[in-house]
Every structure is written in C-alpha cells, then in structure tokens.
Tab-separated table of C-alpha atoms and ligand atoms in Angstrom:
chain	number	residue	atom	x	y	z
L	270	UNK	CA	0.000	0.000	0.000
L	271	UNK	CA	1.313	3.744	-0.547
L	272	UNK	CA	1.726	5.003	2.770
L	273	UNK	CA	1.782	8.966	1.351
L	274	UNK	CA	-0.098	10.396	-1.089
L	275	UNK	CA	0.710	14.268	-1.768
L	276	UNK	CA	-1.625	16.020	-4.267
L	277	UNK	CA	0.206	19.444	-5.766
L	278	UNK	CA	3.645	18.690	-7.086
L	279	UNK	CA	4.523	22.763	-6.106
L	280	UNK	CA	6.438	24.235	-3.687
L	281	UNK	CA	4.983	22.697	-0.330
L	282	UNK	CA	4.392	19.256	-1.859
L	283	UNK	CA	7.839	19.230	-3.209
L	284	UNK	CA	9.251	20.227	-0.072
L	285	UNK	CA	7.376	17.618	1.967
L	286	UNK	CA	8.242	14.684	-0.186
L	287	UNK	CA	11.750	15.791	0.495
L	288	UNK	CA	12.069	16.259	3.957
L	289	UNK	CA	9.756	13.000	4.265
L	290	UNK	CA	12.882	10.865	3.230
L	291	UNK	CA	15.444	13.185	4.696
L	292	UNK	CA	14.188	12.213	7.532
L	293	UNK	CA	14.405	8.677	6.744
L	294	UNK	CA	10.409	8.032	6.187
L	295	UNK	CA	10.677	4.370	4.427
L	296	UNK	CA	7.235	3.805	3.155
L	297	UNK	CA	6.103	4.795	-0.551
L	298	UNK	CA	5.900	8.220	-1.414
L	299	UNK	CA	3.220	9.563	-4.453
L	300	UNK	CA	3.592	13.091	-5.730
L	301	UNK	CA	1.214	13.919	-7.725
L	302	UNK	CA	1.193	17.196	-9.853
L	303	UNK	CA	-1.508	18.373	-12.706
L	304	UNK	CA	1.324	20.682	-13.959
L	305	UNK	CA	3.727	19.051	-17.161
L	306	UNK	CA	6.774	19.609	-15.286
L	307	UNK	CA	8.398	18.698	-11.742
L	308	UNK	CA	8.187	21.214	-8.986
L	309	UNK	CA	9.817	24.736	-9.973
L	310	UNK	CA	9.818	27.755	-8.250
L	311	UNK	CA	6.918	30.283	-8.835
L	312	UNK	CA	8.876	33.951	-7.552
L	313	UNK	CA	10.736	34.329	-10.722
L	314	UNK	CA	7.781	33.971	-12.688
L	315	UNK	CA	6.858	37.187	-12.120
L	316	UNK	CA	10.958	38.454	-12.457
L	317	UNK	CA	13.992	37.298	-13.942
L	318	UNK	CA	11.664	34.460	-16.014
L	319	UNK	CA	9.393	36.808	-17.430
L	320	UNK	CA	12.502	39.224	-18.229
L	321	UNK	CA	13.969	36.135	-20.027
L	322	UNK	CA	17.400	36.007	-17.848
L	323	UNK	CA	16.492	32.464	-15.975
L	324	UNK	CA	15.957	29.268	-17.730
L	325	UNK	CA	12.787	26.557	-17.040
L	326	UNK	CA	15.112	24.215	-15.788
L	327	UNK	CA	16.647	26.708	-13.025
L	328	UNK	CA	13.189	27.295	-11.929
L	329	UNK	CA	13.181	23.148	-10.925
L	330	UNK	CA	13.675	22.820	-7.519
L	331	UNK	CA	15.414	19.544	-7.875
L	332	UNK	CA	16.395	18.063	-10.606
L	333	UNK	CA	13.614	15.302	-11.732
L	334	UNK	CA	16.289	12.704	-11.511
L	335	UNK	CA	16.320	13.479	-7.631
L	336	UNK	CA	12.759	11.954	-7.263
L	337	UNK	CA	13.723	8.837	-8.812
L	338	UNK	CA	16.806	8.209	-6.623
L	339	UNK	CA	14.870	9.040	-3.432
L	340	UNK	CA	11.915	6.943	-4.738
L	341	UNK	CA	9.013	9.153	-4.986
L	342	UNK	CA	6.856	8.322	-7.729
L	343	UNK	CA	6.149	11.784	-9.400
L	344	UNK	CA	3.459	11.859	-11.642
L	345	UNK	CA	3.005	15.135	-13.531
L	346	UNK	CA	0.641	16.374	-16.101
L	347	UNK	CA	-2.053	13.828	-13.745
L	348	UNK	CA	-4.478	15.772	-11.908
L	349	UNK	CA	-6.140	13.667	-9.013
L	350	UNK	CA	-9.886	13.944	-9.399
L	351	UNK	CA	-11.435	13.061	-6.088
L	352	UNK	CA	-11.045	11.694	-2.762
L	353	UNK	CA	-12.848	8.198	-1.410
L	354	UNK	CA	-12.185	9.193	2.238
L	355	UNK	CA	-14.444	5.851	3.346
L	356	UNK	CA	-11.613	3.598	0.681
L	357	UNK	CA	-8.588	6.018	1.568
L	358	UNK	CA	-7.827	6.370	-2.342
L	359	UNK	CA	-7.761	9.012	-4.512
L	360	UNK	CA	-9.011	8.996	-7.963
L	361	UNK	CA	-6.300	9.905	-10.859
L	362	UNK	CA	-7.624	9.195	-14.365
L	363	UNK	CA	-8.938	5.581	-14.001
L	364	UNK	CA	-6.837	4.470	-11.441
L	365	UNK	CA	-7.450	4.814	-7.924
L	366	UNK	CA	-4.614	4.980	-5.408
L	367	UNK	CA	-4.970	4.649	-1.903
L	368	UNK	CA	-3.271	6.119	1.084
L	369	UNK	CA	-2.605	6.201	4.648
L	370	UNK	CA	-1.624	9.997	4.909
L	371	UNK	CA	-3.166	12.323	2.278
L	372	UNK	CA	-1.818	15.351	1.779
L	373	UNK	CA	-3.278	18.836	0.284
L	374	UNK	CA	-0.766	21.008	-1.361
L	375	UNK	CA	-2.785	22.159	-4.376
L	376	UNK	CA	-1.857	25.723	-3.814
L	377	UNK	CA	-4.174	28.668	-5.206
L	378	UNK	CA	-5.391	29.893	-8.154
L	379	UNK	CA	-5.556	33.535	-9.748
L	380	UNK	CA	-8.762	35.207	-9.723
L	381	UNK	CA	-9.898	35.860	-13.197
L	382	UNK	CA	-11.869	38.787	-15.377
L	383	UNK	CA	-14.430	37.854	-16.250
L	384	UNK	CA	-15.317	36.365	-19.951
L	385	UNK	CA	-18.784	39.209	-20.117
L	386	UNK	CA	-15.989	42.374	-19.152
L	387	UNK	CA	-13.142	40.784	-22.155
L	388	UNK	CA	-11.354	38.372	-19.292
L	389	UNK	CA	-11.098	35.206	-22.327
L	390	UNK	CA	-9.916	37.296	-25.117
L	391	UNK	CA	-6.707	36.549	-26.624
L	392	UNK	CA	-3.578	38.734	-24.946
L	393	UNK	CA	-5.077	38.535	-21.848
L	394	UNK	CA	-2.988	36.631	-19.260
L	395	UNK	CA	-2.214	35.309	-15.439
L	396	UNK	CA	0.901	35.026	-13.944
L	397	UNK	CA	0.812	31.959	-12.122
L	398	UNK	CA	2.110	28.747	-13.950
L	399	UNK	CA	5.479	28.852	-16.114
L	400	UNK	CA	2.921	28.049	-18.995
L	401	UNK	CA	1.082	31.138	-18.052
L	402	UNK	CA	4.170	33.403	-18.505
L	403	UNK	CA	5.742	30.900	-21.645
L	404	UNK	CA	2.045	32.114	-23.209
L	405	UNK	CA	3.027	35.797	-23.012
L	406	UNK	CA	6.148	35.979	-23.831
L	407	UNK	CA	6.032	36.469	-27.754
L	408	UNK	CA	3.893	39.486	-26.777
L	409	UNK	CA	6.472	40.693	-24.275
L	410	UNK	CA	8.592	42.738	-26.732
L	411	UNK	CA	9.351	46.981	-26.606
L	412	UNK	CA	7.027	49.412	-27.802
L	413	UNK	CA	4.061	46.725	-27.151
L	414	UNK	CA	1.426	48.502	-24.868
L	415	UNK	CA	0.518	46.570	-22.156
L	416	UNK	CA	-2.315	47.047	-19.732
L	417	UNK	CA	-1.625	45.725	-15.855
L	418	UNK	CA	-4.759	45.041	-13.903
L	419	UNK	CA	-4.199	45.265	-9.618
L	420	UNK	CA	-1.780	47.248	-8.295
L	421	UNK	CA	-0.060	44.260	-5.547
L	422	UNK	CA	2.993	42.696	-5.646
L	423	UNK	CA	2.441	40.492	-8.974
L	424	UNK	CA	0.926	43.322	-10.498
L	425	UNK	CA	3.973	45.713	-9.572
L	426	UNK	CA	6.893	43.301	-10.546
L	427	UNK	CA	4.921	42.580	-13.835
L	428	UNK	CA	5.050	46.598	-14.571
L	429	UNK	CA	8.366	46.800	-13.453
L	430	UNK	CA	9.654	44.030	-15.444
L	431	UNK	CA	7.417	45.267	-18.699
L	432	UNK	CA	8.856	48.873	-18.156
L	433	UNK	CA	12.678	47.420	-18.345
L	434	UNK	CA	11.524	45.760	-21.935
L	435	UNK	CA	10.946	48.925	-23.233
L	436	UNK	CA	7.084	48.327	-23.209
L	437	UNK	CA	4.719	50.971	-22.785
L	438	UNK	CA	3.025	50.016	-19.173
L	439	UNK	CA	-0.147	51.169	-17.737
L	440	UNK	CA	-1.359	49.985	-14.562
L	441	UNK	CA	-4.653	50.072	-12.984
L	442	UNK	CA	-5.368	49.877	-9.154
L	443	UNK	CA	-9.316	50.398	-8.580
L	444	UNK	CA	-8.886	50.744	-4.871
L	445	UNK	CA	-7.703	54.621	-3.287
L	446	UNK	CA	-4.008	52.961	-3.552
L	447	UNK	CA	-1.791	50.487	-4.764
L	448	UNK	CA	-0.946	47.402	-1.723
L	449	UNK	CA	-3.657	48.760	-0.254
L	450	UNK	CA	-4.088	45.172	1.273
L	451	UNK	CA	-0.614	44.667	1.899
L	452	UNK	CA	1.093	47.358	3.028
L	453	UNK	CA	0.886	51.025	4.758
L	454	UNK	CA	0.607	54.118	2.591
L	455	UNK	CA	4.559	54.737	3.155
L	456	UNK	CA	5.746	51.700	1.258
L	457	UNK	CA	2.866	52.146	-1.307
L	458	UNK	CA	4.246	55.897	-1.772
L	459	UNK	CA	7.805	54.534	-2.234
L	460	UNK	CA	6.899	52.280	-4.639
L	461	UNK	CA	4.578	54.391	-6.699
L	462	UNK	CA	7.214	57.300	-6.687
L	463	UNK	CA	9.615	54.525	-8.119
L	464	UNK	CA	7.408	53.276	-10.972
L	465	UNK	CA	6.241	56.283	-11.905
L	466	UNK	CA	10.154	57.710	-12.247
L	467	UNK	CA	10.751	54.671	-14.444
L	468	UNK	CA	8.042	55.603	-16.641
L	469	UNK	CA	5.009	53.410	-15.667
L	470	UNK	CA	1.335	55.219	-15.806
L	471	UNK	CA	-0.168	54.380	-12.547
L	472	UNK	CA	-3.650	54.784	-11.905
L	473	UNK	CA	-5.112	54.412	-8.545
L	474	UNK	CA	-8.764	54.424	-8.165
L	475	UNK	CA	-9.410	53.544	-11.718
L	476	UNK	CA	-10.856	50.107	-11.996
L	477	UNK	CA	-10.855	48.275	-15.177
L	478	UNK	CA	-14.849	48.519	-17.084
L	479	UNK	CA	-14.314	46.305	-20.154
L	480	UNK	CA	-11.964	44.775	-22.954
L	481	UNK	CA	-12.703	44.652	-26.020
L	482	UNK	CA	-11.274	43.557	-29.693
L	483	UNK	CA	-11.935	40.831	-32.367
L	484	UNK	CA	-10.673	37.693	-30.795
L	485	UNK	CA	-7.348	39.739	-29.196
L	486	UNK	CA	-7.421	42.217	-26.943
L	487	UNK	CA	-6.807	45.822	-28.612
L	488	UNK	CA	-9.218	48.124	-26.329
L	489	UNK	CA	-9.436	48.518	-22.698
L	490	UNK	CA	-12.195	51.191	-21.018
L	491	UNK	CA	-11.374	52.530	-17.827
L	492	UNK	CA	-13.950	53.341	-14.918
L	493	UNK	CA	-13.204	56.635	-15.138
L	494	UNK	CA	-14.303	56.705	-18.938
L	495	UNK	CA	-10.824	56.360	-20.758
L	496	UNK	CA	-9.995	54.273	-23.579
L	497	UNK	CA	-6.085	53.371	-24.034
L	498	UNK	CA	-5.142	50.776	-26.855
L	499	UNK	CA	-3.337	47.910	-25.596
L	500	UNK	CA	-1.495	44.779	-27.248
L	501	UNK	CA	-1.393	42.591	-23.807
L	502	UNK	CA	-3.185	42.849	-20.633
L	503	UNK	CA	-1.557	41.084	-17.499
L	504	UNK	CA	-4.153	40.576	-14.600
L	505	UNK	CA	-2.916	40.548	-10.687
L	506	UNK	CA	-5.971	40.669	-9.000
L	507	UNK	CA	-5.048	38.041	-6.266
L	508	UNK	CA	-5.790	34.520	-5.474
L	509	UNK	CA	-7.816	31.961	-4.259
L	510	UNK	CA	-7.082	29.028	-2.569
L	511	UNK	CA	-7.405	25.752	-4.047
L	512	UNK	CA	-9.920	24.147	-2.166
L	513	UNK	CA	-11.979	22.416	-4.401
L	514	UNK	CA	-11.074	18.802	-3.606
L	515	UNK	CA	-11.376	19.428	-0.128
L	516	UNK	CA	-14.587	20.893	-0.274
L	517	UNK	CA	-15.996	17.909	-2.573
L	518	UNK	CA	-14.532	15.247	-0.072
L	519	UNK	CA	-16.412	17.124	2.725
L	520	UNK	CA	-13.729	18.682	4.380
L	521	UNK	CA	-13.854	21.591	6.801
L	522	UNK	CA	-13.108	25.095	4.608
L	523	UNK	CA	-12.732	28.428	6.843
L	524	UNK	CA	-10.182	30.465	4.058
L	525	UNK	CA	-8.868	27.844	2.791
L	526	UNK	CA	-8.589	23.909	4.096
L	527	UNK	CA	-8.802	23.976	8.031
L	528	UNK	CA	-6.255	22.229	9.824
L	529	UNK	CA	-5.167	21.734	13.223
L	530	UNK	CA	-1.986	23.306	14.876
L	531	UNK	CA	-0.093	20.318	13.532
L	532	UNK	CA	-1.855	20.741	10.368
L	533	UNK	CA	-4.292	17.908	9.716
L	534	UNK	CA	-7.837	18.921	8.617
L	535	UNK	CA	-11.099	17.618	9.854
L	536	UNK	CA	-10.167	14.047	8.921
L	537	UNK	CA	-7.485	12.561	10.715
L	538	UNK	CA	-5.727	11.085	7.912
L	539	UNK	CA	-5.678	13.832	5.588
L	540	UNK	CA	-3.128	16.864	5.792
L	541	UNK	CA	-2.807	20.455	4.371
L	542	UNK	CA	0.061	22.832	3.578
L	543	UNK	CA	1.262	25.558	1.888
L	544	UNK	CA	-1.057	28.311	0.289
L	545	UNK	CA	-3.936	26.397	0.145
L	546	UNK	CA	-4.112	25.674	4.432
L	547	UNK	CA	-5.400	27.831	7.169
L	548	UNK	CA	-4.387	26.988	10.630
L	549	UNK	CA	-5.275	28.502	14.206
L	550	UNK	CA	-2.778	31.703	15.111
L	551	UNK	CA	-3.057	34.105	18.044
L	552	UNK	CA	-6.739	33.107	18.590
L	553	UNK	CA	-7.583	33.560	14.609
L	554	UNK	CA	-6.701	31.386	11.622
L	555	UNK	CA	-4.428	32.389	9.331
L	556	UNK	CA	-3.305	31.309	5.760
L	557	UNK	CA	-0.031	32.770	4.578
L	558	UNK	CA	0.842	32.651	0.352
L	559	UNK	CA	4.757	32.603	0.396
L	560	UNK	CA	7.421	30.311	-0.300
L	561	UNK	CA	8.543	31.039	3.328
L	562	UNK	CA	5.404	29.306	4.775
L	563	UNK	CA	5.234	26.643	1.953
L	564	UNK	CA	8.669	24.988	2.664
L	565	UNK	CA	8.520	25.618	6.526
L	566	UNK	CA	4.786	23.961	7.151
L	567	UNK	CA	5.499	21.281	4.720
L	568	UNK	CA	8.591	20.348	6.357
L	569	UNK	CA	6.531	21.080	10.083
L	570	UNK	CA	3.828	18.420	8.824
L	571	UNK	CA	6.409	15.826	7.403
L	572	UNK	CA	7.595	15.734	10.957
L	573	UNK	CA	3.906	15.214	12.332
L	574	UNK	CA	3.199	12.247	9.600
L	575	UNK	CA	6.186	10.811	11.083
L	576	UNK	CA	4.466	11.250	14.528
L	577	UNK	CA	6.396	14.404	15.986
L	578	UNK	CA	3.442	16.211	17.173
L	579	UNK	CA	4.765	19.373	16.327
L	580	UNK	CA	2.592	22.769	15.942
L	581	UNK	CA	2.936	24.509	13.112
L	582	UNK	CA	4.913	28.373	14.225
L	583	UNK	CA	5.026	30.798	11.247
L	584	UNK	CA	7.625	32.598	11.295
L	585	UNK	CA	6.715	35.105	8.431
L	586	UNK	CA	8.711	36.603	5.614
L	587	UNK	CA	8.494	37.744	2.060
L	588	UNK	CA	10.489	39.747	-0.422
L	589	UNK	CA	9.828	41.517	-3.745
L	590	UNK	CA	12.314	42.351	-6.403
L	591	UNK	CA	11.444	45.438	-8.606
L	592	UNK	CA	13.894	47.067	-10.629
L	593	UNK	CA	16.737	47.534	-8.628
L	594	UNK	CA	14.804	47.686	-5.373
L	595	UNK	CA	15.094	44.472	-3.041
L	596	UNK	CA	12.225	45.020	-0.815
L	597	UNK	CA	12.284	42.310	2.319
L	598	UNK	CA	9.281	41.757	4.959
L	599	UNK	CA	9.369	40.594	7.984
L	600	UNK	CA	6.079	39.767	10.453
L	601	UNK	CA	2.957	40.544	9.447
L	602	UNK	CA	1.499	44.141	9.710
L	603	UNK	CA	-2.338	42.840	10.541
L	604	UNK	CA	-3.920	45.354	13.031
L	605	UNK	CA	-1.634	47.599	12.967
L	606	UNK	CA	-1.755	50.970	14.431
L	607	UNK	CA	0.681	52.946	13.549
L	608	UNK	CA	3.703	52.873	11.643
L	609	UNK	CA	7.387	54.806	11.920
L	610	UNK	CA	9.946	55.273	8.944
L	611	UNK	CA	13.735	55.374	8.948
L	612	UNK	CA	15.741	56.835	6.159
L	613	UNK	CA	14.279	58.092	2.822
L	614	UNK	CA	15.417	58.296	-0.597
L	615	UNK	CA	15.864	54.727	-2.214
L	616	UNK	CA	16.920	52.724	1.294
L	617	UNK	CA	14.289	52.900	3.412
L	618	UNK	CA	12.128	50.783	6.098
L	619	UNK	CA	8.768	51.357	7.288
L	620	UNK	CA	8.117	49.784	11.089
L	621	UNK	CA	4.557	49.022	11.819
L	622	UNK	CA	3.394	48.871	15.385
L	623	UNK	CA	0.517	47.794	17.375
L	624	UNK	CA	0.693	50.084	20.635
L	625	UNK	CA	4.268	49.622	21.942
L	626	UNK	CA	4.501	45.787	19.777
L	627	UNK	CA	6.664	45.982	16.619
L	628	UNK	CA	5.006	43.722	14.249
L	629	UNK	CA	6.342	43.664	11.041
L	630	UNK	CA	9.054	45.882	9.271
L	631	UNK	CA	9.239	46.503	5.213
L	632	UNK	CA	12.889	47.452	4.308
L	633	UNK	CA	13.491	48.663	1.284
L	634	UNK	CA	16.836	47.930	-0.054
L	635	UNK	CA	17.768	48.285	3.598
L	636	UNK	CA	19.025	44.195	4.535
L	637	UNK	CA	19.842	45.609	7.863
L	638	UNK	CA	16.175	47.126	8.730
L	639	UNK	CA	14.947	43.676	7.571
L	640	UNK	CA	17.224	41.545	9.879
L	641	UNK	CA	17.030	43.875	12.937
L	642	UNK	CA	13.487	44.012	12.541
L	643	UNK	CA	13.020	39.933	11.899
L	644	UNK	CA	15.538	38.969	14.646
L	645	UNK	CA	13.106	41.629	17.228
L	646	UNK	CA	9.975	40.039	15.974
L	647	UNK	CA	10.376	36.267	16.196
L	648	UNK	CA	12.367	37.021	19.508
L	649	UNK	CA	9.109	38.850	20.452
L	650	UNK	CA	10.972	42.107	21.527
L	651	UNK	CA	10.080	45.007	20.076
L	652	UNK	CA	12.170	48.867	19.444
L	653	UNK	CA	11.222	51.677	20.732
L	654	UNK	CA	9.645	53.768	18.000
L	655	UNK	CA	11.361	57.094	18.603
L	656	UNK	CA	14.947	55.331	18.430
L	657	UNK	CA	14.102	53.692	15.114
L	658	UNK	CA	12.881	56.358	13.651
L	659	UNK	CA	16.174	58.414	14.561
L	660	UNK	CA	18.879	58.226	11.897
L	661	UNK	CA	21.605	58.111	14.315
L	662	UNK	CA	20.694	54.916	15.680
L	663	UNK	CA	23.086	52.383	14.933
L	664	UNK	CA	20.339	49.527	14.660
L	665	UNK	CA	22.431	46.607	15.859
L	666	UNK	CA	22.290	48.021	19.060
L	667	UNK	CA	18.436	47.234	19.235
L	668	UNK	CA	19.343	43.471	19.150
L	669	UNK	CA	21.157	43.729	22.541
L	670	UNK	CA	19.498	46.419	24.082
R	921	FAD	P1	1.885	25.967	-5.553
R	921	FAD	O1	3.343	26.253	-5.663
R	921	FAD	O2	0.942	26.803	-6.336
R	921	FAD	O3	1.674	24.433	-5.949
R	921	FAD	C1	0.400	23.828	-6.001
R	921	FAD	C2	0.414	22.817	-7.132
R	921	FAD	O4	-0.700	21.942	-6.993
R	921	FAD	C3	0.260	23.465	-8.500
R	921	FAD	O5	1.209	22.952	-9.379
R	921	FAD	C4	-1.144	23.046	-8.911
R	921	FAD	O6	-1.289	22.992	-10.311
R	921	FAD	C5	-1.226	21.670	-8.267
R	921	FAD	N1	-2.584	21.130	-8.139
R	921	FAD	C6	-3.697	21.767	-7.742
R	921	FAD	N2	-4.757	20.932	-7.766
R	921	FAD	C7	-4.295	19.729	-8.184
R	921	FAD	C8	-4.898	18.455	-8.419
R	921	FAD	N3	-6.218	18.261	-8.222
R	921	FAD	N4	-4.125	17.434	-8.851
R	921	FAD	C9	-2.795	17.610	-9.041
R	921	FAD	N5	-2.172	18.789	-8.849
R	921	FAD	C10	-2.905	19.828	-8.419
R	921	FAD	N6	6.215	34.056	-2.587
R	921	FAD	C11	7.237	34.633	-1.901
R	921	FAD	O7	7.464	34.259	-0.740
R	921	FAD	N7	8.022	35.598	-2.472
R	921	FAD	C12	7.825	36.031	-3.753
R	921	FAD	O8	8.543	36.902	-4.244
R	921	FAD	C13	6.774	35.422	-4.506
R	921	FAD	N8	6.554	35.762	-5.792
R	921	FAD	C14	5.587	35.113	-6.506
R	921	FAD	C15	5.427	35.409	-7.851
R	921	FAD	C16	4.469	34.749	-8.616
R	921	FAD	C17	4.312	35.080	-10.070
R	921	FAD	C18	3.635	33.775	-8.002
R	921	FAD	C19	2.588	33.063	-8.814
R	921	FAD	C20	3.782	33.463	-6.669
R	921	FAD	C21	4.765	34.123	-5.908
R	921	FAD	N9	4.945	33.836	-4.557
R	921	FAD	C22	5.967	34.429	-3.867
R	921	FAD	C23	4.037	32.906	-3.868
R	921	FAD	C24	4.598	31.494	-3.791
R	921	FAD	O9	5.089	31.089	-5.032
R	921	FAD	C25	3.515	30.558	-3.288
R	921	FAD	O10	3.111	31.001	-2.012
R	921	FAD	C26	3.988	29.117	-3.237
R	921	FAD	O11	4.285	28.639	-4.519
R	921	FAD	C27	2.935	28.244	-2.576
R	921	FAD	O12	3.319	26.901	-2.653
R	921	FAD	P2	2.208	25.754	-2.720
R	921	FAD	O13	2.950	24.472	-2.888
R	921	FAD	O14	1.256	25.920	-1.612
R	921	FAD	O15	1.397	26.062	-4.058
C-alpha cells in the first residue's frame, strides 16, 4: 500500500516529499502534480523568467532525476480527481490509489476577469504557472502597450519588469491605492514614486470597465471613462485558494482547508500545507501565500506524519524584487496601528506597530532594517519607535538592548 499520497507537485508538496525521506520516512511516497513539469519555483515567474534572464530548468527545484533516486513516484501532467475518504484512495484518471496519509498542497489559483468584461480574449494573461508566462512571452517585446490590472505585488513586478523591456506600461489599481491590502501608505508611496520615475502610468482608483477587440485584446475602457489601446493585458488581482477537492470530499473550509496546529484537517488522515491551508494563530486562523510558509509547514507536517506532534509556528517573511529595489518583509502588519519610517530616498524601512509591539518591518533595499526588525519580531521584543525612527541609531544596538 502507498503510505503517502501528496496532491500538488509545487512548492509545499515538493518540499514535503523531500524532507519526508530526509528524515528517513521508508514507506512509498506519491507526488502527484496536474502541472507538465516537476516542482519549480513560482517567484521568478513574475521576475527574472518573465525578463527572459532564468531558464525553465533553473526554476526546478530539484532536478527530476532526484525523485527517482529518493523513490518518490512523481506523476506530472495527472491531476487527481477526487477523494474516497471511506476507501482512503484518490481517484487519478482511471486508477485509484490509496493512502494512509493524504496530503493537500494544491496551492491557489488567480482570480480571473471575467469572460462578459473581455477576461477570455486573446492577450489577456495570469501570472501563475510557467505556462502562463511561456504564453506571453512572444507578446512581451518593446514598444508593445501593455495594460496591468491590480496594483499588488504580482501586479507591480509585472510593470516593473514590462517597463525594463521597453514596453509601454499602464497599470490600474481600482482601490484609493496600490498594496492597499498589503502594506501602509509609506511603502505604497515609495513604490509608486519609483514606478512612476521609471516611466510606468499608474492609476489608482481607476478600476478596469471592459476589454474589447476581435478575438485579441486591442481596447481597454477605464472606470473613469478612458480608452487606451493595448497589445497585452496582465491581470494581478489576487488569489484563491485551491480548495476544491477538499470541499468535494467534505472537508472543513474556513479560508482555505482547516487544519489543526499540527496541520491535519477535519479528517485525521488527511493533511494540508502551503497556500492552500489555514491553521489557528493568536486566537484567529491564518493562511499565509509565500514560499517562506510553503517549505517551513510542509517540512513542520512531514515531521507530524512521522508522529512528531509538532505545531505549526510561522515565522513570516516575504520579499519583492522590482527594478533595482530588493524590498524584504518581515512579520505581518495585521492590526496595525501605527507605523514609523527610517531613512528616505531609495533605502528605506517602514516599522509598523501595534501600541508599543513591533510587528512587522518593510525594508526597502535596507538588509539591515529587515534583519534587525526579523531577529526583534520572532524574539518577540520590540524597538522603541522614537529610536528607530532616529537616523543616528546604529540599529544593531536594538538586538542587545
Ligand atoms: P503551488 O506552488 O501553487 O503548488 C500547487 C500545485 O498543486 C500546482 O502545481 C497546482 O497545479 C497543483 N494542483 C492543484 N490541484 C491539483 C490536483 N487536483 N491534482 C494535481 N495537482 C494539483 N512568494 C514569496 O514568498 N516571495 C515572492 O517573491 C513570490 N513571488 C511570486 C510570484 C508569482 C508570479 C507567483 C505566482 C507566486 C509568488 N509567490 C511568492 C508565492 C509562492 O510562489 C507561493 O506562495 C507558493 O508557490 C505556494 O506553494 P504551494 O505548494 O502551496 O502552491
């Protein structure tokens, strides 16, 4: 019998599989993947990859050779179909495979426009699978126009990748401001200040009305009446998660698949991780869409398969790349109340607060904000907002303080 079944061949499955037989798990090992090709890495998608300065096969986390050695039967381009949870098996074309640990890594998937507004016309694309951005390349060339819908971090390192091709990039953000959902109105303002120096027409509170052309996209109407001609239109208007066997197998759903602190979801033999999981934190439940949180739950619930017992402690981080600005988070900013910023010009960090608690610190092209501010936060100290905020402060000196 196959002792683990993991459904998503991405970045959590992939790093589950792994740490499964790192650890020296003996039993058989399934990976199965809907995707053509073995578990890559999804950040440059939206970077270097789409800029054409990485390779597919650098994007592989492992070579596919690895799987093979370490005996995990990876099946790609198979998408499993449904869970028996009564049988333990899993439906994948007309076989069914059974299991004694299932696992959920199946990841999210990109909210779409829709087909009556222009979404399913030709030149209109998602960034989320390397066949997504392999689709848009041809159109990727200078002087095309292209039209970027959502102004969050896909949507950003799409313009600012598009503006270094020599394209001509608008980008639309129908809320009052771009990471509105992300991020405080200090890193938005740094980061519209540097895409509007390189170029980039950026539109907050303009929402997207229609599309419109003869098969391809030529024609895009704005809420606030405009028409601008475009050759491509890129949309970033976030995720779901991918819940949709779980919900069909009758498993609990509260933002995504419920689990436990250990990670296992309403049925005791079944698992989630990665993107597609939400799991209890600080009284709430929480579901994180990073590599960060991918590799570390995955390799968390690994442990628990193999009985360790072990609950699942974020410890949360995230970068974007865009241009020549490195911008590194650590924490997360949720409820905060107030926020302090150190330096200016193009290294800067914003520190967000929640009455005396630092929470979370966005450091822009500043690796020192971000490791001060990481090292405070999963120690659970905080910094006293008045020293961080003061340019003399050497902050190392926080760390021992
Ligand atoms: P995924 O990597 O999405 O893997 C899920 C896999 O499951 C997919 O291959 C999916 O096709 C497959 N699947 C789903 N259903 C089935 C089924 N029924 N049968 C078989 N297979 C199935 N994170 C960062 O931390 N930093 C970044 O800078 C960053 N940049 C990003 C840029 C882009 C363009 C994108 C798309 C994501 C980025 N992320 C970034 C997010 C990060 O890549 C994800 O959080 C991470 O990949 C989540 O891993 P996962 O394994 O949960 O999901």
């Amino acid at each position: 019998m196959t002792a683990v079944v993991v459904i998503g061949a991405g970045q959590a499955g992939a790093s589950l599989v792994a740490r499964l037989r790192d650890a020296g798990y003996d039993g058989g090992i399934t990976l199965v993947g809907d995707e053509p090709v073995p578990p890559y890495q999804r950040p440059p998608l939206s970077k270097k990859y789409l800029l054409g300065e990485m390779t597919a096969e650098r994007l592989y986390l492992r070579p596919e050779r690895y799987y093979t050695e370490a005996g995990i039967d990876l099946r790609l381009g198979t998408p499993v179909t449904g869970i028996d949870r009564a049988a333990r098996t899993v439906t994948i074309g007309d076989e069914d495979l059974p299991y004694a640990h299932l696992v959920l890594a199946t990841g999210s998937v990109p909210r779409r426009l829709p087909a009556a507004i222009g979404g399913d016309l030709d030149g209109v694309h998602e960034v989320r699978t390397l066949s997504d951005v392999d689709a848009m390349r041809p159109g990727f060339i200078p002087g095309a126009r292209v039209l970027i819908v959502g102004g969050g971090y896909i949507g950003l390192e799409a313009a600012a990748v598009a503006a270094a091709r020599g394209m001509t990039v608008t980008l639309v953000e129908m809320t009052e401001r771009i990471l509105g959902r992300v991020a405080a109105p200090e890193t938005a303002d740094y980061f519209r200040d540097l895409h509007t120096r390189h170029g980039v027409d950026l539109r907050e509170g303009v929402g997207l009305e229609r599309l419109s052309g003869d098969g391809r996209v030529h024609t895009a109407r704005l809420g606030d009446g405009s028409e601008i001609g475009v050759d491509m239109v890129i949309v970033g208007i976030g995720i779901v998660p991918d819940t949709r066997l779980a919900e069909a197998a009758g498993l609990e759903i509260d933002n995504g698949v419920a689990v436990d602190a250990q990670g296992r979801t309403s049925d005791p033999a079944i698992w989630a991780v990665g993107d597609c999981a939400s799991f209890p934190h600080d009284g709430a439940r929480l579901r994180l869409e990073s590599v960060p949180n991918a590799i570390d739950m995955a390799e968390c619930v690994a442990g628990n398969i193999m009985g360790a017992g072990t609950p699942y402690v974020p410890k949360p981080w995230f970068w974007s790349d865009q241009y020549d600005v490195k911008l590194q988070i650590a924490g997360l900013n949720a409820g905060y109340d107030r926020v302090v910023t150190r330096g200016g010009g193009t290294a800067m960090s914003v520190w967000y607060y929640k009455g005396d608690r630092l929470l979370a610190v966005d450091a822009m092209n500043d690796p020192r904000a971000y490791m001060v501010g990481k090292r405070l936060i999963e120690a659970g100290k905080t910094a006293d907002p008045g020293i961080v905020a003061d340019p003399a402060t050497d902050l190392k000196t926080l760390l021992t303080s």
